GROMACS .gro file of C-alpha atoms in nm:
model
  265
    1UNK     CA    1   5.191   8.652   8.846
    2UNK     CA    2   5.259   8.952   9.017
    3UNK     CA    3   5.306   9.197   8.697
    4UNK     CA    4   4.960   9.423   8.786
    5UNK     CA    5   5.050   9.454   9.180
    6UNK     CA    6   5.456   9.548   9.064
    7UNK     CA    7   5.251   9.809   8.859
    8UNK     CA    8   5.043   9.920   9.144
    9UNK     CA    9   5.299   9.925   9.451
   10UNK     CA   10   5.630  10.077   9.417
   11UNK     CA   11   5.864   9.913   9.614
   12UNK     CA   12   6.075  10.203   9.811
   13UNK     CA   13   6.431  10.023   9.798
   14UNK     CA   14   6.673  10.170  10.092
   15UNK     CA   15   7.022   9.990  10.250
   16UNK     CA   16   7.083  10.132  10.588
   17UNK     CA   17   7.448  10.173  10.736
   18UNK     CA   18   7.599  10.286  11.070
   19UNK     CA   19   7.908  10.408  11.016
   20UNK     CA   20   7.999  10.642  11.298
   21UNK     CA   21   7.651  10.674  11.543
   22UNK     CA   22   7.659  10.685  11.901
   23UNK     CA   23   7.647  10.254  12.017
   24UNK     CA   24   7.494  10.328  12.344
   25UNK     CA   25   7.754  10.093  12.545
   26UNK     CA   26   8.039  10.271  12.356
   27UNK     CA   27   7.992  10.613  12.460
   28UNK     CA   28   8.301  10.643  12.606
   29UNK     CA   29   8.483  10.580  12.252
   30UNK     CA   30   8.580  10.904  12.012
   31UNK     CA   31   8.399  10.823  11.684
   32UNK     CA   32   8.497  11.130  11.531
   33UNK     CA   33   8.860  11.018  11.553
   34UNK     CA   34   9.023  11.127  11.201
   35UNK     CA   35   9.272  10.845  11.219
   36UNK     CA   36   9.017  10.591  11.294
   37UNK     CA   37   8.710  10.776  11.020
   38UNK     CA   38   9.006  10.713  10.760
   39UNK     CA   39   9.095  10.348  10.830
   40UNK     CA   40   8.674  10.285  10.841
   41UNK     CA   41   8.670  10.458  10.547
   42UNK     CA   42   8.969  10.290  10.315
   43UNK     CA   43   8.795   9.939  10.432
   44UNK     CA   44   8.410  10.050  10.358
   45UNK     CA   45   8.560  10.142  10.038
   46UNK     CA   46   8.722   9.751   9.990
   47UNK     CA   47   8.430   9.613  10.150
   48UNK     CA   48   8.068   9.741  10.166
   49UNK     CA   49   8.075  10.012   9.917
   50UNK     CA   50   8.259   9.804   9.696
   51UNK     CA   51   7.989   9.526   9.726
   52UNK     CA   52   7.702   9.804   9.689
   53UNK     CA   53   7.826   9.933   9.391
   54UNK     CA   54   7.816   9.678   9.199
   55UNK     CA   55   7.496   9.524   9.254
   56UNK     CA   56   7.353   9.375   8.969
   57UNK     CA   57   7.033   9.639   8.980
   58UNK     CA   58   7.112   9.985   9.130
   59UNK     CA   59   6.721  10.120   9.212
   60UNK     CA   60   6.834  10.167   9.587
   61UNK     CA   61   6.945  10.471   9.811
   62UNK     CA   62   7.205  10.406  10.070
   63UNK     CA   63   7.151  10.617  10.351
   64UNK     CA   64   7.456  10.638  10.586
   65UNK     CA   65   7.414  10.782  10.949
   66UNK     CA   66   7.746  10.972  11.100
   67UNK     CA   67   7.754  11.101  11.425
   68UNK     CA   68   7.674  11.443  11.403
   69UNK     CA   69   8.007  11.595  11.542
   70UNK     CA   70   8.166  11.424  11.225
   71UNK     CA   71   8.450  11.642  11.096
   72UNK     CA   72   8.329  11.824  10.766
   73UNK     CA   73   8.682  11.757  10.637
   74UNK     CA   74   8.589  11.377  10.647
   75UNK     CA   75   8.256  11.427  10.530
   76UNK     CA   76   8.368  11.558  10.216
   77UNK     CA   77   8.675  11.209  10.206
   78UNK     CA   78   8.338  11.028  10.273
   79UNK     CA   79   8.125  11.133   9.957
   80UNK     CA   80   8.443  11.100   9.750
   81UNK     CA   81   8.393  10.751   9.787
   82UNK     CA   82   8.062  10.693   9.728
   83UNK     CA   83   8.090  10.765   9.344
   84UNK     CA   84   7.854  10.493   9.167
   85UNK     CA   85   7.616  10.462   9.450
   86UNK     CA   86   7.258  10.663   9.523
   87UNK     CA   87   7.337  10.763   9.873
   88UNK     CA   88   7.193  11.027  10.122
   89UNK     CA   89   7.389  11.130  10.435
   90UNK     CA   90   7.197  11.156  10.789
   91UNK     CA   91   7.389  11.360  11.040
   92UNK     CA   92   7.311  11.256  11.402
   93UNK     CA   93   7.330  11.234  11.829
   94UNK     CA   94   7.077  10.980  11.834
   95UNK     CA   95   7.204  10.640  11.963
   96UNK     CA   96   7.235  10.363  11.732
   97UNK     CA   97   6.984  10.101  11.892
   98UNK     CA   98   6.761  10.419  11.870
   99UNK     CA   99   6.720  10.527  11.527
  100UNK     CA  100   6.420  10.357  11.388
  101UNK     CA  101   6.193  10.682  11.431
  102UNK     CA  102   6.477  10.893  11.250
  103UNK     CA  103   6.527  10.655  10.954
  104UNK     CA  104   6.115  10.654  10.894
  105UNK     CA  105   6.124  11.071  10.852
  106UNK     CA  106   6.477  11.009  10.623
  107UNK     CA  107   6.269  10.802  10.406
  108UNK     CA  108   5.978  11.026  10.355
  109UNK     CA  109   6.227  11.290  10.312
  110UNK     CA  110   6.347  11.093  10.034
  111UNK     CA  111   5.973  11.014   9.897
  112UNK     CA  112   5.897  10.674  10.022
  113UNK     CA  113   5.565  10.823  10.091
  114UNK     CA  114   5.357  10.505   9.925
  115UNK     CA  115   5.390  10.136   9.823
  116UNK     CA  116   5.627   9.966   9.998
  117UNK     CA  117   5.932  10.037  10.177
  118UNK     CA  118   6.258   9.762  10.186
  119UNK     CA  119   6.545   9.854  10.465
  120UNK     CA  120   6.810   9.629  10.462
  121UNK     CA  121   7.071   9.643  10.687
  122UNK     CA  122   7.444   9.626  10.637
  123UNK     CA  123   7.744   9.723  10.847
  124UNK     CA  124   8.006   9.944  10.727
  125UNK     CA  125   8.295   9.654  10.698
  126UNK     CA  126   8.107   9.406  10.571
  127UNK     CA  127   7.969   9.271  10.209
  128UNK     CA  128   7.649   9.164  10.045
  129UNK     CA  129   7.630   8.956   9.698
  130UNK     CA  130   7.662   9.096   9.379
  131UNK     CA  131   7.260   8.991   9.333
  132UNK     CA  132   7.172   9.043   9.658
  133UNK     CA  133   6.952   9.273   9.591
  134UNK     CA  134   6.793   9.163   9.304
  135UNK     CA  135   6.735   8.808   9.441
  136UNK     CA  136   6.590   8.960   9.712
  137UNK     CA  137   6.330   9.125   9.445
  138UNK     CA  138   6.257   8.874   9.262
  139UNK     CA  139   6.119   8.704   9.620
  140UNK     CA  140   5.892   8.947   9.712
  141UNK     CA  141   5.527   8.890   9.784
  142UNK     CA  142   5.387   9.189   9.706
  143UNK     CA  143   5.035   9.071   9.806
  144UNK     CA  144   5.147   9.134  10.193
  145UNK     CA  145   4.991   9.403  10.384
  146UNK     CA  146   5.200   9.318  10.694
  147UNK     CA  147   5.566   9.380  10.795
  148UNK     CA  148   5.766   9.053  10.637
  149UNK     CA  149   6.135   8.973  10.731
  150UNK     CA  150   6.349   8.852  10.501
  151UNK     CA  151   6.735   8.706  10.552
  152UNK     CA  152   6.956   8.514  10.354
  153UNK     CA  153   7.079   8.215  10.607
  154UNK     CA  154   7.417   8.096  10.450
  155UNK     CA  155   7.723   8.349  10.456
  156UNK     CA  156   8.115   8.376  10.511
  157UNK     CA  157   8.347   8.514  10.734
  158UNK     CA  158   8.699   8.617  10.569
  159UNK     CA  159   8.964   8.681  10.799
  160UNK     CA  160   9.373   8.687  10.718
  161UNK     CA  161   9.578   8.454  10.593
  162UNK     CA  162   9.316   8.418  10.295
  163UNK     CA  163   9.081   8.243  10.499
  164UNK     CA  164   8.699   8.212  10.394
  165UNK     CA  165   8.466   8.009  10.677
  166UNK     CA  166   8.111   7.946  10.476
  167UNK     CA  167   7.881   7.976  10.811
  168UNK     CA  168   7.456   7.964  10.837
  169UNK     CA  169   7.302   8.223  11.060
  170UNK     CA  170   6.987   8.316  11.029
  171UNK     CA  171   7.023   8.647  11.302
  172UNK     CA  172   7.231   8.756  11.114
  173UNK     CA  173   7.326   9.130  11.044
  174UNK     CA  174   7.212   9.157  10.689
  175UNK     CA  175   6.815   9.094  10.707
  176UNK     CA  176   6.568   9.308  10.539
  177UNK     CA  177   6.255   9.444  10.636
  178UNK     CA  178   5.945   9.468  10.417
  179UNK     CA  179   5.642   9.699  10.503
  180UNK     CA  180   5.382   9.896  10.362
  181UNK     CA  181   5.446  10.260  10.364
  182UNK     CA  182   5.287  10.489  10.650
  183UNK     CA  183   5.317  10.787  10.825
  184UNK     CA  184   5.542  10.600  11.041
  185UNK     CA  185   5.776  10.279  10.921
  186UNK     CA  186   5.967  10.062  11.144
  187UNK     CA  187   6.289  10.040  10.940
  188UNK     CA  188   6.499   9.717  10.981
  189UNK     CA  189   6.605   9.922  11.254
  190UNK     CA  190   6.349   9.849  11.490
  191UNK     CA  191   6.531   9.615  11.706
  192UNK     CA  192   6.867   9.468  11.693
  193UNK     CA  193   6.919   9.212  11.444
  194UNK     CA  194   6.929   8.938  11.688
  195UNK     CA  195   6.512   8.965  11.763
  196UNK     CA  196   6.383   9.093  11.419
  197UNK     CA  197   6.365   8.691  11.315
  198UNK     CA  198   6.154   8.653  11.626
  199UNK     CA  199   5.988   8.944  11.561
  200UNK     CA  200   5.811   8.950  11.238
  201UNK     CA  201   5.683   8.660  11.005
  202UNK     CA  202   6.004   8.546  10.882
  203UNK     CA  203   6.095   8.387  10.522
  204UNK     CA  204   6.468   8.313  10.379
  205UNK     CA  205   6.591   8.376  10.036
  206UNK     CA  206   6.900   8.247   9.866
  207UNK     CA  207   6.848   7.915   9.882
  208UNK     CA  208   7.191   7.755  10.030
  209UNK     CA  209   7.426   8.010   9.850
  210UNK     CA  210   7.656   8.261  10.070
  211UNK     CA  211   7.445   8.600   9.989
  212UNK     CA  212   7.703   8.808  10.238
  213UNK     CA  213   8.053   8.809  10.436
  214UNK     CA  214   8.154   8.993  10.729
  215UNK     CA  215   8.531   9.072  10.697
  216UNK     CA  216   8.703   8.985  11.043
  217UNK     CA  217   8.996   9.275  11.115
  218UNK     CA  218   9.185   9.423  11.426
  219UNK     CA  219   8.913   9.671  11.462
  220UNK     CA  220   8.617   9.476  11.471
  221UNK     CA  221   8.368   9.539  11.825
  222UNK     CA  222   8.125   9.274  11.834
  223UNK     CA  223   8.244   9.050  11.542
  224UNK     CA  224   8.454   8.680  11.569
  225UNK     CA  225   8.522   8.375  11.375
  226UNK     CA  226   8.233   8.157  11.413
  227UNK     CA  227   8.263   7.762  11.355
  228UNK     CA  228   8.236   7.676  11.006
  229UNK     CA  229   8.351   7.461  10.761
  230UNK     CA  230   8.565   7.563  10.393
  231UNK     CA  231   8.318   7.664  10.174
  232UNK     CA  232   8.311   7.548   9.787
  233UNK     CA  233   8.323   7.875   9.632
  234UNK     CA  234   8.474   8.136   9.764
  235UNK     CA  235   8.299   8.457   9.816
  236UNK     CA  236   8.420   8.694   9.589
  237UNK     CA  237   8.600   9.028   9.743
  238UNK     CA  238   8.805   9.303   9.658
  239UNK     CA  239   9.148   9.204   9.519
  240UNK     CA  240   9.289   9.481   9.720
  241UNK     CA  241   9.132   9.385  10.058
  242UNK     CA  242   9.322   9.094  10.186
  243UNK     CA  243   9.664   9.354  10.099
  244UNK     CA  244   9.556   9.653  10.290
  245UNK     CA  245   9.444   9.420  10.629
  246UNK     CA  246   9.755   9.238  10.647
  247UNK     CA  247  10.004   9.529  10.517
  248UNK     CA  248  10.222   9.613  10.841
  249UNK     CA  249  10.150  10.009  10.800
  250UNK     CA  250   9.750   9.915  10.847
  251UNK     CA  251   9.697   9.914  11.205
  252UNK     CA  252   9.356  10.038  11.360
  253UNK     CA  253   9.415  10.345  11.511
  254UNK     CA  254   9.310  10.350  11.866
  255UNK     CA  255   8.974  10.542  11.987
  256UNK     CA  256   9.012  10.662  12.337
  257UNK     CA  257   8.903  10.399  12.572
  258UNK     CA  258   8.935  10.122  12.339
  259UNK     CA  259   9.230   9.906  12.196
  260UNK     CA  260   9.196   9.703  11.915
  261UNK     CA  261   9.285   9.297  11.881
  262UNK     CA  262   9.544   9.349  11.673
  263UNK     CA  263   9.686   9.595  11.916
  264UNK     CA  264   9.677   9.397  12.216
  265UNK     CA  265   9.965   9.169  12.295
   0.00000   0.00000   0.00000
């Protein structure tokens, strides 16, 4: 139905990921702790860029921001891991609730300077569906000349021993944003996840299939265990991942001015 618009608007496909930025609140905490970029890193490699890099279709750029005091030494660990994925690296001070402006002149930077342009959001320690993605695609209305949100309601949460809850959120941190390109986008970083549902016209994909998991650690700020109920399928994640969380030698390492769960007794 849609064959002659797909021809005529390029969709500009980008997944947006805060790995170290400034979180307003957190100020106090040292993000540009080695210890703590190298534990982030070892799980964003189990978890998110794992999940991202094998997507069923690959047309996307993930565009990470780091804080802009990041050590170069990590930087380099950083890229090292990204093998396999389209990514582009945006060093900054700007905090994290306040980045919407920045990601717009990323993405002309990177040529989404027409069509459409897709931001979907994902956290560092977290993962999205093999066909996420592509699902996602194969949903869009191209016919829309205004901002649509999208979000996939049903997820999990893993969390040690081997423990999957299957949970439906619809604020949940994984939505995407839709819009037609412009001097200036919004980004799906606009607002905090919590309002963009409220925010745009809103429409839900994936039917009643988990389409992402958030993996629940010692380090985690904001994330916890929600109510849910065993799901029927498991979601499927890195055989390696449940090892490294619940190895002894992987503890969070501490950021000054915050201890981790699993360091508090």
């Amino acid at each position: 139905m849609f064959a002659w618009l797909r021809k005529k608007k390029k969709i500009h496909k980008y997944v947006l990921m805060r790995f170290n930025s400034n979180m307003g609140a957190y100020l106090h905490l040292d993000n540009n702790n080695l210890d703590w970029l190298r534990y982030r890193l070892k799980l964003a490699s189990l978890t998110s860029f794992w999940s991202l890099r094998n997507q069923v279709k690959k047309d996307f750029t993930l565009i990470i921001v780091m804080n802009s005091k990041t050590p170069d030494k990590f930087l380099n660990e950083l890229e090292g891991e990204l093998a396999g994925i389209p990514y582009y690296i945006h060093l900054t001070d700007t905090l994290a609730l306040e980045l919407s402006g920045e990601m717009s002149s990323v993405i002309r930077k990177l040529g989404g300077c027409s069509g459409l342009i897709q931001t979907t959001r994902i956290d560092s320690d977290d993962m999205l569906a093999q066909d996420y993605l592509d699902a996602l695609d194969k949903d869009t209305d191209l016919e829309s000349l205004e901002p649509i949100y999208r979000y996939a309601p049903v997820g999990q949460q893993f969390s040690l021993p081997q423990e999957f809850r299957e949970i439906e959120y619809a604020a949940n941190a994984f939505g995407t944003l839709i819009e037609p390109s412009g001097d200036k986008v919004k980004t799906v970083y606009i607002y905090a996840h919590p309002k963009m549902i409220k925010s745009f016209t809103s429409k839900s994909f994936g039917d009643s299939r988990a389409m992402w998991c958030m993996a629940i650690h010692g380090a985690n700020l904001l994330n916890q265990l929600r109510n849910g109920c065993k799901p029927r399928e498991e979601f499927p994640i890195h055989p390696e991942l449940a090892k490294f969380l619940s190895h002894p030698s992987v503890v969070a390492p501490c950021r000054d001015g915050y201890v981790p769960d699993s360091q508090v007794r």
